[in-house]
Amino acid sequence: MAKILQRERLVPNIHLIEIHSPEIARKCQPGQFVIVMPDEKGERIPLTIADWNRDKGTVTSVFMVVGTSTHKLSLLKAGDEVPVFVGPLGRPSKIEKFGTVLCAGGCFGIAAIYPIARALKEAGNKVITLLDVKANYLLYWEDRLKAVSDKFVVSSRDSFFNCKDYIPRVLGDILKKEKKVDRVISVGCTYLIYTCSEATRPKGIRTIVSLNPIMVDGTGMCGACRVTIGGKTKFACVDGPDFDGHQVDWEELFTRRKSYFEDEIDSLNYWEKINFP
Amino acid sequence: MADKKELAPELKEMLKEEYSQEWRKELRKSIPAKERMKISRKKMPERSPEVRNQDFNEVNLGLPAQLAREEAKRCLDCANPQCVLGCPVGIDIPSFIKLIEIGDFTKSVRKLKETNSLPSICGRVCPQEVQCEEVCNLKKATGVPVAIGNLERFAADYERENGEVFIPKLPPSTGQKAAIIGAGPAGLTVAGDLARKGHQCTIFEALHVAGGVLVYGIPEFRLPKKILEAEVDYLRQMGVGFKMNYVVGMTASLEDLKKAGYDAFFIGTGAGLPNFMRIPGENLIGIYSANEYLTRVNLMRAYDFPEYDTPVYLGKRAVVLGGGNVAMDSVRTAKRLGAEKATIVYRRSRKEMPARTEEIHHAEEEGIEFHFLTTPIKFIGGENGKVKAMECIQMELGEPDESGRRRPVPIPGSEFIMEVDLVVVAIGNSPNPLIPQTNPELKVGKWGNVEVDWDTMATSIPGVYAGGDIIRGGATVILAMGDARVAAREMDRYLNALKRTKGKKKKKETR
């Protein structure tokens, strides 16, 4: 059992959860994830690690409410316990001095890209952070991200940030303006990381995407998370989650992510009927 | 792999001693061997196929006491018991069977537990027909061996069901600490053996339930969870610690654990990396590895969806690829989850199937279909990326390969289409890569298996031992337990030697 220290709604549908787990806090690196189960009947869901405090032994994740298990997780309070909180899993993101690195995040990925941007900054890179939100009230952690960025841009579908657009075009503009971008890293929902990856493809800029397929055990045992990278099947949990975006079979990933679309609805309906009759 | 042809001298000595006890002599005299050989083998009751293939309750019901005692009479109590040689953990089989015969079931299970920490599990899932029962002298004489497995199960179940679980008296603590990685059959066995020697054991397990393949792989209808829980509880009562949700290699390295004060290590992380066919369309929706399929159903209880959150595909035309026990478990699970047609597709013939005879027989009774000498070459997708058919090719058997089984060869032009909506790939596993990946100094073989000295189970790192599927790449529960027994014996020696050197060092320091 792992104790929840904090659970907070950051913006509509996106929640932060901070958990006491000294062992994971001691080991985790940017880009890694944990697997959490909200209760004994829940699914094992992978969440990217968004922050940690090695001294206090805490690990923070930010997640979007999608299905039953994330719903349950969003209702837990400080002091509650979760039966499973295991990690850190996956290979850490590659952090070294690349030169100029553009970090693109959206949705839960705004938080998930934070430790990556921070580590890249510490490694001496020029960090450009590009966040994408549907509307201004969906932005969070901008102060944290600004603090580790040389340049900070937000694109949104309203006119609030003077950048009424969707991320790939904004990304394209930045690439045109910047003298040289050595690497792009993208974390967030599948469509966002896909479009980012497509935006850099013509220029051949190395683009790393953090993939988020369905997982069960997270340790290589089941193969639920298999993705095709450069024509070869890889397991996102042990071979990734970071991959070269230009090598990903995106269509397959989109399809596989929807494997249980109908079951998810049934499950949620059942859970709502039981809990909110 | 060294085949054990000879019993260890201590074991031989012990067997002889037990054999020569007065009560055994008298029991042997009470019914002449000739009479014993006339008694027919008692069949274990099982639930009828059409009932059991609708639910997940256990198929076999276990021998009632009276039948168990009758069956025990069949054992000739040979002076030279071959069955013990056939057992990978070297159980004193005649002794526990003769104790059943005289009706002392409690003593019988204690006898079992001297050598086997998990008798109620082994009694259910061991392939006795190719081990102890295969070499049984009664089999040589009459063709029908003593039902050793059923008797083992009987004794262990009797103890649990009658609330008399006996916790052995433990020697004083040695103060030595062992870290056991993986709570599967190998890890649980090592923990039981080392705890009995007074060492402090902690098992580190990546999943949230102990048991490894016994909990995520073997279905409820073959090994009920409550039986595994009882065995795990037994170890807890013996002082074994469990650290769940702990992935050694990720949460902490072997080096970290060493620094945290662990003196010896056992790696029993299993064959946790599923093999796939590597043919087009394999990532379509509705195609699972057996590990994923069984984990969703057994560990995450997808059969209780939506009460439990984890879903699983319910195929109407389910196909399982492979011919081993895991394939049988998968196909019988698919049937229970409502498949109208549940079929095994195997590339060789019935004769080469590695599954236990009993499992194949049970599957047939339950209405499972078998397609032999067939292999898929391509999966075909339909709506929403879901698998809808499978292109297959027929095979014929050619020359034997390195495993001694005849190699299947495709017959050109024999391709045909099979309609499917659920495919489970049960063609084996490779060793889990996490520990080798995070410990470069650990020597591994070409399949990623951890290399050991087969006499001691020692790896290339001093104080680190390994056993089970992480060294074998996909074998059986009992072979993992056999490895574990050897490893535990050696770890005990290592820990005691270490304690002596530690003691000397301390003395020097205090001088």
mmCIF file of C-alpha atoms in Angstrom, chain B residues 60 124-125 129 221-222 324-325 328-329 332 355-364 370:
data_model
loop_
_atom_site.group_PDB
_atom_site.id
_atom_site.type_symbol
_atom_site.label_atom_id
_atom_site.label_comp_id
_atom_site.label_asym_id
_atom_site.label_seq_id
_atom_site.Cartn_x
_atom_site.Cartn_y
_atom_site.Cartn_z
ATOM 1 C CA ASN B 60 -10.728 -32.010 -10.018
ATOM 2 C CA ARG B 124 -2.185 -30.279 -8.692
ATOM 3 C CA VAL B 125 0.161 -29.000 -11.357
ATOM 4 C CA GLU B 129 3.151 -38.999 -15.299
ATOM 5 C CA PHE B 221 -10.091 -24.113 -12.392
ATOM 6 C CA ARG B 222 -6.744 -25.847 -12.120
ATOM 7 C CA GLY B 324 1.671 -26.830 -24.176
ATOM 8 C CA ASN B 325 -0.028 -26.526 -20.814
ATOM 9 C CA MET B 328 -4.551 -25.694 -22.776
ATOM 10 C CA ASP B 329 -5.136 -23.217 -19.932
ATOM 11 C CA ARG B 332 -10.166 -23.730 -21.707
ATOM 12 C CA ALA B 355 0.940 -30.470 -22.600
ATOM 13 C CA ARG B 356 0.142 -32.981 -19.880
ATOM 14 C CA THR B 357 -2.059 -35.860 -20.988
ATOM 15 C CA GLU B 358 -4.555 -34.972 -18.283
ATOM 16 C CA GLU B 359 -4.886 -31.392 -19.541
ATOM 17 C CA ILE B 360 -5.381 -32.490 -23.156
ATOM 18 C CA HIS B 361 -7.942 -35.038 -22.020
ATOM 19 C CA HIS B 362 -9.807 -32.471 -19.919
ATOM 20 C CA ALA B 363 -9.769 -29.988 -22.794
ATOM 21 C CA GLU B 364 -11.231 -32.570 -25.171
ATOM 22 C CA PHE B 370 -7.840 -29.439 -32.166
#
